[in-house]
PDB file of C-alpha atoms in Angstrom:
ATOM      1  CA  MET A   1       0.000   0.000   0.000  1.00 52.00           C
ATOM      2  CA  ASP A   2       2.812   2.418   0.873  1.00 53.00           C
ATOM      3  CA  THR A   3       4.542   1.669  -2.423  1.00 55.00           C
ATOM      4  CA  LEU A   4       1.307   2.416  -4.275  1.00 53.00           C
ATOM      5  CA  ILE A   5       0.972   5.721  -2.443  1.00 56.00           C
ATOM      6  CA  PHE A   6       4.568   6.627  -3.276  1.00 50.00           C
ATOM      7  CA  ILE A   7       4.089   5.818  -6.985  1.00 55.00           C
ATOM      8  CA  SER A   8       0.854   7.847  -7.096  1.00 53.00           C
ATOM      9  CA  LEU A   9       2.510  10.863  -5.487  1.00 50.00           C
ATOM     10  CA  PHE A  10       5.450  10.538  -7.863  1.00 50.00           C
ATOM     11  CA  ILE A  11       3.147  10.572 -10.905  1.00 53.00           C
ATOM     12  CA  ILE A  12       1.270  13.596  -9.559  1.00 50.00           C
ATOM     13  CA  VAL A  13       4.517  15.528  -9.075  1.00 44.00           C
ATOM     14  CA  LEU A  14       5.659  14.702 -12.609  1.00 47.00           C
ATOM     15  CA  HIS A  15       2.297  15.796 -14.032  1.00 42.00           C
ATOM     16  CA  VAL A  16       2.376  19.104 -12.157  1.00 41.00           C
ATOM     17  CA  LYS A  17       5.936  19.694 -13.315  1.00 46.00           C
ATOM     18  CA  ALA A  18       5.024  18.965 -16.940  1.00 43.00           C
ATOM     19  CA  GLN A  19       2.032  21.322 -16.810  1.00 46.00           C
ATOM     20  CA  GLU A  20       4.191  24.038 -15.277  1.00 43.00           C
ATOM     21  CA  ASN A  21       6.767  23.751 -18.064  1.00 43.00           C
ATOM     22  CA  LYS A  22       4.021  23.706 -20.692  1.00 45.00           C
ATOM     23  CA  ASN A  23       2.353  26.854 -19.380  1.00 46.00           C
ATOM     24  CA  THR A  24       5.702  28.632 -19.048  1.00 46.00           C
ATOM     25  CA  ASN A  25       7.048  27.872 -22.524  1.00 56.00           C
ATOM     26  CA  SER A  26       3.888  27.746 -24.662  1.00 71.00           C
ATOM     27  CA  CYS A  27       3.663  31.533 -25.139  1.00 87.00           C
ATOM     28  CA  LEU A  28       7.304  32.222 -25.884  1.00 90.00           C
ATOM     29  CA  PRO A  29       7.998  33.924 -29.267  1.00 90.00           C
ATOM     30  CA  ILE A  30       7.880  31.382 -32.082  1.00 90.00           C
ATOM     31  CA  ASN A  31       8.147  31.294 -35.865  1.00 89.00           C
ATOM     32  CA  CYS A  32       7.101  29.039 -38.725  1.00 91.00           C
ATOM     33  CA  SER A  33      10.623  28.307 -39.941  1.00 84.00           C
ATOM     34  CA  ASN A  34      14.079  28.123 -38.416  1.00 79.00           C
ATOM     35  CA  ALA A  35      15.281  30.294 -41.284  1.00 73.00           C
ATOM     36  CA  SER A  36      12.779  33.034 -40.442  1.00 78.00           C
ATOM     37  CA  ASP A  37      13.446  35.931 -38.077  1.00 83.00           C
ATOM     38  CA  LEU A  38       9.728  36.710 -37.848  1.00 90.00           C
ATOM     39  CA  ASN A  39       8.883  36.089 -34.191  1.00 91.00           C
ATOM     40  CA  ILE A  40       5.223  35.640 -33.342  1.00 93.00           C
ATOM     41  CA  GLN A  41       4.173  36.925 -29.936  1.00 93.00           C
ATOM     42  CA  PHE A  42       1.249  38.627 -28.192  1.00 94.00           C
ATOM     43  CA  PRO A  43      -1.232  39.823 -29.413  1.00 95.00           C
ATOM     44  CA  PHE A  44      -0.623  37.333 -32.241  1.00 96.00           C
ATOM     45  CA  ARG A  45      -0.385  33.577 -31.795  1.00 95.00           C
ATOM     46  CA  LEU A  46       0.344  30.616 -34.051  1.00 94.00           C
ATOM     47  CA  HIS A  47      -2.698  28.374 -34.156  1.00 91.00           C
ATOM     48  CA  GLN A  48      -0.748  25.115 -34.564  1.00 85.00           C
ATOM     49  CA  PHE A  49       1.731  25.711 -31.757  1.00 88.00           C
ATOM     50  CA  GLN A  50       0.339  28.124 -29.173  1.00 90.00           C
ATOM     51  CA  PRO A  51      -2.779  27.810 -26.984  1.00 91.00           C
ATOM     52  CA  GLN A  52      -5.611  30.299 -27.090  1.00 91.00           C
ATOM     53  CA  HIS A  53      -4.482  32.331 -24.080  1.00 92.00           C
ATOM     54  CA  CYS A  54      -1.276  33.375 -25.889  1.00 93.00           C
ATOM     55  CA  GLY A  55      -3.088  35.803 -28.185  1.00 93.00           C
ATOM     56  CA  LEU A  56      -6.256  37.775 -28.810  1.00 95.00           C
ATOM     57  CA  PRO A  57      -9.210  36.969 -31.081  1.00 92.00           C
ATOM     58  CA  GLY A  58      -8.590  38.145 -34.627  1.00 93.00           C
ATOM     59  CA  PHE A  59      -4.804  37.778 -34.292  1.00 96.00           C
ATOM     60  CA  VAL A  60      -4.591  34.066 -35.079  1.00 96.00           C
ATOM     61  CA  LEU A  61      -1.854  33.140 -37.579  1.00 96.00           C
ATOM     62  CA  HIS A  62      -1.113  29.897 -39.422  1.00 95.00           C
ATOM     63  CA  CYS A  63       1.962  28.220 -40.872  1.00 94.00           C
ATOM     64  CA  LYS A  64       1.802  27.067 -44.489  1.00 93.00           C
ATOM     65  CA  GLN A  65       4.882  25.931 -46.402  1.00 91.00           C
ATOM     66  CA  ASN A  66       7.146  27.659 -43.853  1.00 91.00           C
ATOM     67  CA  ARG A  67       5.270  30.920 -44.368  1.00 93.00           C
ATOM     68  CA  THR A  68       3.330  32.861 -41.747  1.00 95.00           C
ATOM     69  CA  ILE A  69      -0.242  33.364 -42.936  1.00 96.00           C
ATOM     70  CA  LEU A  70      -2.967  35.776 -41.888  1.00 96.00           C
ATOM     71  CA  ASN A  71      -6.364  34.766 -43.261  1.00 96.00           C
ATOM     72  CA  PHE A  72      -9.091  37.267 -44.110  1.00 96.00           C
ATOM     73  CA  PRO A  73     -12.560  35.817 -44.761  1.00 93.00           C
ATOM     74  CA  SER A  74     -13.279  38.515 -47.349  1.00 93.00           C
ATOM     75  CA  TYR A  75     -10.213  37.648 -49.433  1.00 93.00           C
ATOM     76  CA  GLY A  76      -8.212  34.650 -48.260  1.00 94.00           C
ATOM     77  CA  ASP A  77      -4.609  34.136 -47.234  1.00 95.00           C
ATOM     78  CA  LEU A  78      -2.015  36.892 -47.125  1.00 95.00           C
ATOM     79  CA  VAL A  79       1.598  36.228 -46.214  1.00 94.00           C
ATOM     80  CA  ILE A  80       3.241  38.204 -43.429  1.00 94.00           C
ATOM     81  CA  LYS A  81       6.515  39.835 -44.438  1.00 93.00           C
ATOM     82  CA  PHE A  82       7.347  41.472 -41.110  1.00 92.00           C
ATOM     83  CA  ILE A  83       5.723  42.727 -37.905  1.00 95.00           C
ATOM     84  CA  SER A  84       6.732  45.795 -35.934  1.00 95.00           C
ATOM     85  CA  TYR A  85       5.301  45.453 -32.450  1.00 95.00           C
ATOM     86  CA  ASP A  86       6.511  48.920 -31.463  1.00 94.00           C
ATOM     87  CA  LEU A  87       4.789  50.641 -34.393  1.00 94.00           C
ATOM     88  CA  LYS A  88       1.873  48.188 -34.455  1.00 96.00           C
ATOM     89  CA  ARG A  89       2.547  47.647 -38.117  1.00 95.00           C
ATOM     90  CA  ILE A  90       2.243  44.459 -40.118  1.00 95.00           C
ATOM     91  CA  GLN A  91       3.465  44.225 -43.709  1.00 94.00           C
ATOM     92  CA  LEU A  92       1.787  41.662 -45.963  1.00 94.00           C
ATOM     93  CA  PHE A  93       2.169  40.417 -49.502  1.00 91.00           C
ATOM     94  CA  ASP A  94      -0.234  38.659 -51.793  1.00 92.00           C
ATOM     95  CA  PRO A  95       0.870  35.142 -52.823  1.00 91.00           C
ATOM     96  CA  LYS A  96      -1.226  35.587 -56.008  1.00 90.00           C
ATOM     97  CA  ASN A  97       0.767  38.714 -56.944  1.00 89.00           C
ATOM     98  CA  CYS A  98      -2.261  40.956 -57.397  1.00 91.00           C
ATOM     99  CA  VAL A  99      -2.328  43.760 -54.861  1.00 91.00           C
ATOM    100  CA  HIS A 100      -5.271  45.522 -56.506  1.00 92.00           C
ATOM    101  CA  GLU A 101      -7.383  42.402 -56.239  1.00 93.00           C
ATOM    102  CA  VAL A 102      -6.673  42.545 -52.512  1.00 94.00           C
ATOM    103  CA  PHE A 103      -7.658  46.223 -52.422  1.00 94.00           C
ATOM    104  CA  LEU A 104     -10.858  45.432 -54.302  1.00 94.00           C
ATOM    105  CA  ASN A 105     -12.029  42.616 -52.037  1.00 95.00           C
ATOM    106  CA  LEU A 106     -10.389  43.072 -48.641  1.00 94.00           C
ATOM    107  CA  ASN A 107     -12.898  44.116 -45.983  1.00 94.00           C
ATOM    108  CA  LEU A 108     -11.290  45.136 -42.693  1.00 94.00           C
ATOM    109  CA  SER A 109     -14.525  46.248 -41.029  1.00 91.00           C
ATOM    110  CA  TYR A 110     -14.841  43.209 -38.781  1.00 89.00           C
ATOM    111  CA  THR A 111     -11.160  42.785 -38.040  1.00 94.00           C
ATOM    112  CA  PRO A 112      -8.815  44.519 -35.553  1.00 95.00           C
ATOM    113  CA  PHE A 113      -6.809  45.867 -38.536  1.00 96.00           C
ATOM    114  CA  SER A 114      -6.858  48.971 -40.699  1.00 95.00           C
ATOM    115  CA  TYR A 115      -4.577  50.308 -43.413  1.00 94.00           C
ATOM    116  CA  TYR A 116      -1.346  51.798 -42.150  1.00 93.00           C
ATOM    117  CA  TYR A 117      -1.314  54.346 -44.975  1.00 89.00           C
ATOM    118  CA  ILE A 118      -3.632  57.258 -45.727  1.00 91.00           C
ATOM    119  CA  LEU A 119      -6.462  56.107 -47.970  1.00 93.00           C
ATOM    120  CA  ARG A 120      -8.079  57.757 -50.921  1.00 94.00           C
ATOM    121  CA  GLU A 121     -11.216  56.674 -52.725  1.00 96.00           C
ATOM    122  CA  TYR A 122     -10.903  55.206 -56.204  1.00 96.00           C
ATOM    123  CA  GLN A 123     -13.379  53.438 -58.437  1.00 96.00           C
ATOM    124  CA  TYR A 124     -12.796  50.150 -60.228  1.00 97.00           C
ATOM    125  CA  LEU A 125     -14.071  49.957 -63.799  1.00 97.00           C
ATOM    126  CA  ASN A 126     -14.514  46.899 -65.992  1.00 98.00           C
ATOM    127  CA  CYS A 127     -14.454  47.953 -69.625  1.00 97.00           C
ATOM    128  CA  SER A 128     -15.133  45.984 -72.787  1.00 97.00           C
ATOM    129  CA  ALA A 129     -12.678  48.211 -74.679  1.00 96.00           C
ATOM    130  CA  GLU A 130      -9.469  49.922 -73.685  1.00 95.00           C
ATOM    131  CA  LEU A 131      -9.429  53.480 -72.410  1.00 96.00           C
ATOM    132  CA  SER A 132      -7.005  56.034 -73.747  1.00 94.00           C
ATOM    133  CA  ASP A 133      -3.279  55.547 -73.186  1.00 92.00           C
ATOM    134  CA  GLU A 134      -3.229  57.851 -70.181  1.00 92.00           C
ATOM    135  CA  PHE A 135      -5.065  55.144 -68.226  1.00 94.00           C
ATOM    136  CA  LEU A 136      -3.298  51.931 -67.334  1.00 92.00           C
ATOM    137  CA  GLN A 137      -5.275  48.726 -66.930  1.00 93.00           C
ATOM    138  CA  VAL A 138      -4.487  46.348 -64.063  1.00 94.00           C
ATOM    139  CA  PRO A 139      -2.867  43.334 -65.768  1.00 93.00           C
ATOM    140  CA  CYS A 140      -3.673  40.742 -63.084  1.00 92.00           C
ATOM    141  CA  LEU A 141      -7.392  41.619 -63.269  1.00 95.00           C
ATOM    142  CA  SER A 142      -7.696  42.137 -67.016  1.00 95.00           C
ATOM    143  CA  GLY A 143      -7.981  39.676 -69.856  1.00 94.00           C
ATOM    144  CA  ILE A 144      -9.280  39.198 -73.368  1.00 93.00           C
ATOM    145  CA  GLY A 145     -12.474  41.204 -73.787  1.00 91.00           C
ATOM    146  CA  HIS A 146     -12.346  42.910 -70.394  1.00 95.00           C
ATOM    147  CA  HIS A 147     -10.052  45.624 -69.106  1.00 97.00           C
ATOM    148  CA  VAL A 148      -9.985  46.671 -65.458  1.00 97.00           C
ATOM    149  CA  TYR A 149      -8.947  50.169 -64.442  1.00 97.00           C
ATOM    150  CA  VAL A 150      -8.569  52.035 -61.158  1.00 96.00           C
ATOM    151  CA  VAL A 151      -9.526  55.674 -61.657  1.00 96.00           C
ATOM    152  CA  GLU A 152     -10.477  58.782 -59.703  1.00 95.00           C
ATOM    153  CA  THR A 153     -14.036  58.998 -58.414  1.00 95.00           C
ATOM    154  CA  SER A 154     -14.492  62.166 -60.484  1.00 95.00           C
ATOM    155  CA  PHE A 155     -13.859  60.250 -63.714  1.00 96.00           C
ATOM    156  CA  VAL A 156     -16.909  60.067 -65.974  1.00 95.00           C
ATOM    157  CA  VAL A 157     -17.604  56.421 -66.747  1.00 96.00           C
ATOM    158  CA  PRO A 158     -17.993  55.774 -70.502  1.00 95.00           C
ATOM    159  CA  ASP A 159     -20.800  53.583 -71.853  1.00 96.00           C
ATOM    160  CA  PHE A 160     -18.524  50.594 -72.567  1.00 96.00           C
ATOM    161  CA  CYS A 161     -17.401  50.458 -68.923  1.00 97.00           C
ATOM    162  CA  ASN A 162     -19.177  49.134 -65.844  1.00 97.00           C
ATOM    163  CA  HIS A 163     -18.597  50.548 -62.419  1.00 97.00           C
ATOM    164  CA  VAL A 164     -17.467  47.669 -60.202  1.00 96.00           C
ATOM    165  CA  LYS A 165     -16.802  49.245 -56.838  1.00 95.00           C
ATOM    166  CA  THR A 166     -15.588  52.396 -55.104  1.00 96.00           C
ATOM    167  CA  VAL A 167     -13.109  51.676 -52.328  1.00 95.00           C
ATOM    168  CA  GLY A 168     -10.659  53.534 -50.147  1.00 94.00           C
ATOM    169  CA  ILE A 169      -7.146  52.312 -51.030  1.00 92.00           C
ATOM    170  CA  PRO A 170      -3.582  53.611 -50.582  1.00 88.00           C
ATOM    171  CA  PHE A 171      -2.888  54.283 -54.280  1.00 86.00           C
ATOM    172  CA  SER A 172      -4.119  53.791 -57.822  1.00 86.00           C
ATOM    173  CA  TYR A 173      -2.498  51.358 -60.201  1.00 86.00           C
ATOM    174  CA  SER A 174       0.992  52.169 -61.446  1.00 80.00           C
ATOM    175  CA  PRO A 175       3.505  49.826 -63.099  1.00 76.00           C
ATOM    176  CA  PHE A 176       6.126  51.265 -60.760  1.00 72.00           C
ATOM    177  CA  LEU A 177       4.045  50.516 -57.678  1.00 65.00           C
ATOM    178  CA  SER A 178       2.485  47.239 -58.688  1.00 56.00           C
ATOM    179  CA  ASP A 179       4.535  44.618 -56.867  1.00 57.00           C
ATOM    180  CA  ASN A 180       2.824  42.221 -54.504  1.00 59.00           C
ATOM    181  CA  THR A 181       3.798  43.999 -51.288  1.00 60.00           C
ATOM    182  CA  PHE A 182       3.502  47.762 -51.726  1.00 69.00           C
ATOM    183  CA  GLY A 183       0.497  49.216 -49.951  1.00 73.00           C
ATOM    184  CA  LEU A 184      -0.353  46.093 -47.971  1.00 89.00           C
ATOM    185  CA  GLY A 185       0.716  47.629 -44.694  1.00 93.00           C
ATOM    186  CA  LEU A 186      -1.782  47.303 -41.869  1.00 95.00           C
ATOM    187  CA  THR A 187      -1.938  48.490 -38.292  1.00 96.00           C
ATOM    188  CA  TRP A 188      -4.015  47.059 -35.469  1.00 95.00           C
ATOM    189  CA  HIS A 189      -6.155  48.521 -32.748  1.00 88.00           C
ATOM    190  CA  LEU A 190      -7.646  46.954 -29.640  1.00 82.00           C
ATOM    191  CA  GLU A 191     -11.064  47.302 -28.083  1.00 69.00           C
ATOM    192  CA  ASN A 192     -11.337  48.681 -24.547  1.00 58.00           C
ATOM    193  CA  SER A 193     -11.987  45.236 -23.110  1.00 48.00           C
ATOM    194  CA  GLN A 194      -8.852  43.946 -24.807  1.00 50.00           C
ATOM    195  CA  LYS A 195      -6.712  46.876 -23.673  1.00 50.00           C
ATOM    196  CA  ASP A 196      -7.344  45.982 -20.044  1.00 50.00           C
ATOM    197  CA  CYS A 197      -5.424  42.733 -20.373  1.00 51.00           C
ATOM    198  CA  VAL A 198      -2.656  43.966 -22.658  1.00 50.00           C
ATOM    199  CA  GLU A 199      -0.316  45.180 -19.908  1.00 48.00           C
ATOM    200  CA  THR A 200      -0.615  41.886 -18.072  1.00 48.00           C
ATOM    201  CA  LYS A 201      -0.097  39.894 -21.262  1.00 51.00           C
ATOM    202  CA  VAL A 202       2.890  41.978 -22.352  1.00 47.00           C
ATOM    203  CA  THR A 203       4.482  41.756 -18.910  1.00 50.00           C
ATOM    204  CA  THR A 204       3.966  38.007 -18.889  1.00 49.00           C
ATOM    205  CA  SER A 205       5.427  37.755 -22.380  1.00 47.00           C
ATOM    206  CA  LEU A 206       8.519  39.739 -21.379  1.00 50.00           C
ATOM    207  CA  VAL A 207       9.009  37.608 -18.292  1.00 46.00           C
ATOM    208  CA  GLN A 208       8.678  34.460 -20.373  1.00 49.00           C
ATOM    209  CA  GLN A 209      11.215  35.780 -22.888  1.00 50.00           C
ATOM    210  CA  ALA A 210      13.655  36.483 -20.076  1.00 48.00           C
ATOM    211  CA  ALA A 211      12.997  33.044 -18.650  1.00 47.00           C
ATOM    212  CA  GLY A 212      13.623  31.532 -22.055  1.00 48.00           C
ATOM    213  CA  LYS A 213      17.107  33.045 -22.151  1.00 47.00           C
ATOM    214  CA  PHE A 214      17.921  31.163 -18.979  1.00 43.00           C
ATOM    215  CA  LYS A 215      16.103  28.026 -19.981  1.00 46.00           C
ATOM    216  CA  GLY A 216      19.043  25.786 -19.234  1.00 47.00           C
ATOM    217  CA  LEU A 217      19.459  27.152 -15.709  1.00 42.00           C
ATOM    218  CA  ASN A 218      15.730  26.874 -15.093  1.00 49.00           C
ATOM    219  CA  GLU A 219      15.708  23.256 -16.215  1.00 49.00           C
ATOM    220  CA  ILE A 220      18.629  22.426 -13.924  1.00 45.00           C
ATOM    221  CA  ALA A 221      16.975  24.175 -10.987  1.00 49.00           C
ATOM    222  CA  GLY A 222      13.687  22.486 -11.801  1.00 53.00           C
ATOM    223  CA  ASP A 223      15.343  19.063 -11.962  1.00 56.00           C
ATOM    224  CA  LYS A 224      17.031  19.637  -8.577  1.00 59.00           C
ATOM    225  CA  ALA A 225      13.763  20.774  -7.041  1.00 60.00           C
ATOM    226  CA  LEU A 226      11.983  17.747  -8.453  1.00 59.00           C
ATOM    227  CA  GLY A 227      14.738  15.481  -7.116  1.00 61.00           C
ATOM    228  CA  CYS A 228      14.443  17.016  -3.649  1.00 58.00           C
ATOM    229  CA  ILE A 229      10.685  16.532  -3.661  1.00 69.00           C
ATOM    230  CA  ILE A 230      11.018  12.882  -4.668  1.00 67.00           C
ATOM    231  CA  LEU A 231      13.714  12.307  -2.024  1.00 69.00           C
ATOM    232  CA  LEU A 232      11.522  13.928   0.629  1.00 68.00           C
ATOM    233  CA  MET A 233       8.588  11.744  -0.396  1.00 72.00           C
ATOM    234  CA  PHE A 234      10.816   8.646  -0.200  1.00 66.00           C
ATOM    235  CA  ILE A 235      12.009   9.597   3.298  1.00 79.00           C
ATOM    236  CA  VAL A 236       8.429  10.134   4.466  1.00 69.00           C
ATOM    237  CA  VAL A 237       7.384   6.736   3.133  1.00 67.00           C
ATOM    238  CA  MET A 238      10.387   5.072   4.781  1.00 72.00           C
ATOM    239  CA  LEU A 239       9.611   6.732   8.117  1.00 73.00           C
ATOM    240  CA  LEU A 240       6.037   5.538   7.891  1.00 70.00           C
ATOM    241  CA  ASN A 241       7.272   2.007   7.210  1.00 69.00           C
ATOM    242  CA  ILE A 242       9.683   2.155  10.153  1.00 74.00           C
ATOM    243  CA  GLN A 243       6.914   3.387  12.417  1.00 69.00           C
ATOM    244  CA  LYS A 244       4.636   0.550  11.330  1.00 69.00           C
ATOM    245  CA  LEU A 245       7.396  -2.045  11.820  1.00 66.00           C
ATOM    246  CA  SER A 246       8.082  -0.648  15.297  1.00 67.00           C
ATOM    247  CA  GLN A 247       4.430  -0.872  16.242  1.00 66.00           C
ATOM    248  CA  HIS A 248       4.235  -4.399  14.870  1.00 60.00           C
ATOM    249  CA  SER A 249       7.321  -5.418  16.848  1.00 62.00           C
ATOM    250  CA  LYS A 250       5.810  -4.040  20.038  1.00 59.00           C
ATOM    251  CA  ARG A 251       2.653  -6.025  19.448  1.00 60.00           C
ATOM    252  CA  VAL A 252       4.754  -9.209  19.018  1.00 51.00           C
ATOM    253  CA  VAL A 253       7.099  -8.608  21.980  1.00 51.00           C
ATOM    254  CA  GLU A 254       4.400  -7.730  24.515  1.00 56.00           C
ATOM    255  CA  PRO A 255       2.583 -11.117  24.248  1.00 55.00           C
ATOM    256  CA  LYS A 256       5.929 -12.863  24.656  1.00 53.00           C
ATOM    257  CA  LYS A 257       6.597 -10.963  27.868  1.00 53.00           C
ATOM    258  CA  GLU A 258       3.186 -11.896  29.183  1.00 54.00           C
ATOM    259  CA  ASN A 259       3.817 -15.554  28.364  1.00 57.00           C
ATOM    260  CA  GLN A 260       7.184 -15.432  30.138  1.00 58.00           C
ATOM    261  CA  LYS A 261       5.561 -13.886  33.229  1.00 55.00           C
ATOM    262  CA  GLU A 262       2.922 -16.597  33.283  1.00 57.00           C
ATOM    263  CA  LEU A 263       5.548 -19.353  32.970  1.00 54.00           C
ATOM    264  CA  HIS A 264       7.602 -17.794  35.761  1.00 55.00           C
ATOM    265  CA  ALA A 265       4.537 -17.566  38.008  1.00 52.00           C
ATOM    266  CA  ASP A 266       3.650 -21.204  37.308  1.00 57.00           C
ATOM    267  CA  ALA A 267       7.185 -22.287  38.204  1.00 55.00           C
ATOM    268  CA  ILE A 268       7.064 -20.414  41.525  1.00 54.00           C
ATOM    269  CA  LEU A 269       3.654 -21.865  42.319  1.00 53.00           C
ATOM    270  CA  GLY A 270       4.898 -25.348  41.546  1.00 58.00           C
ATOM    271  CA  ASN A 271       7.878 -24.956  43.865  1.00 55.00           C
ATOM    272  CA  TYR A 272       5.582 -23.681  46.590  1.00 49.00           C
ATOM    273  CA  GLU A 273       3.272 -26.676  46.324  1.00 57.00           C
ATOM    274  CA  ALA A 274       6.191 -29.142  46.473  1.00 54.00           C
ATOM    275  CA  LEU A 275       7.566 -27.419  49.574  1.00 46.00           C
ATOM    276  CA  ASN A 276       4.178 -27.443  51.205  1.00 54.00           C
ATOM    277  CA  LYS A 277       3.912 -31.237  50.725  1.00 55.00           C
ATOM    278  CA  ILE A 278       7.282 -31.785  52.456  1.00 47.00           C
ATOM    279  CA  VAL A 279       6.230 -29.707  55.453  1.00 45.00           C
ATOM    280  CA  ILE A 280       3.041 -31.629  55.834  1.00 52.00           C
ATOM    281  CA  LYS A 281       4.921 -34.972  55.864  1.00 51.00           C
ATOM    282  CA  LEU A 282       7.161 -33.732  58.622  1.00 48.00           C
TER     283      LEU A 282
END
């Protein structure tokens, strides 16, 4: 029974230790690839590797093909290029290489993000014929029989063009500013209820980062502490066993003493009876 108790206590200690290490290390900065210097930390979290308490709703990231992905329901996946936690800036690029398709479809209304740059309203046109040379069509949205343009809202739409959408975007189309990253800079903002826990989360994150730098020392100290606990438990069990053995020995010795007393009394009584017979004969 004592051995069973010792084993049970040992398992409990190991479980508590494992949970402690898990909670301590699960929110440390992490990335999707060893070759990446993009560290993910609060308010963001990596869905595959970090539990829910490591980040805030709306800041959930994913790893795909060693890339860090932020998914927007209105558009799809965008790849994170870098994050500045000091400036609250996140730079994205479109894996489909069509920034103006992102501008056309991306809806940030129900997200914690907004554009980092100043926006200006432009209208998207889908034309069955080309406009004059002063207007440049967006190649990734255009094709045979349809030509897509991004123009000022004051532009008068010709009959062979359909107005698609008017949106606030950082810039109109330009072949010099048409790569898959320019303009996809976002910033984030937190609701009041989320701000209340930011200081605690950030402090915890900083403490965990500092603890991570001394991970080796912490593991050694933790192993020594665990060893001391196990040794203490072993000593307690041994003392309990010794106490039980002592009590058992007392219970065995005491009947023996009583038996010896009875035998001694019988011997004395026998001697007395023999002596009494001799006296009577005399």
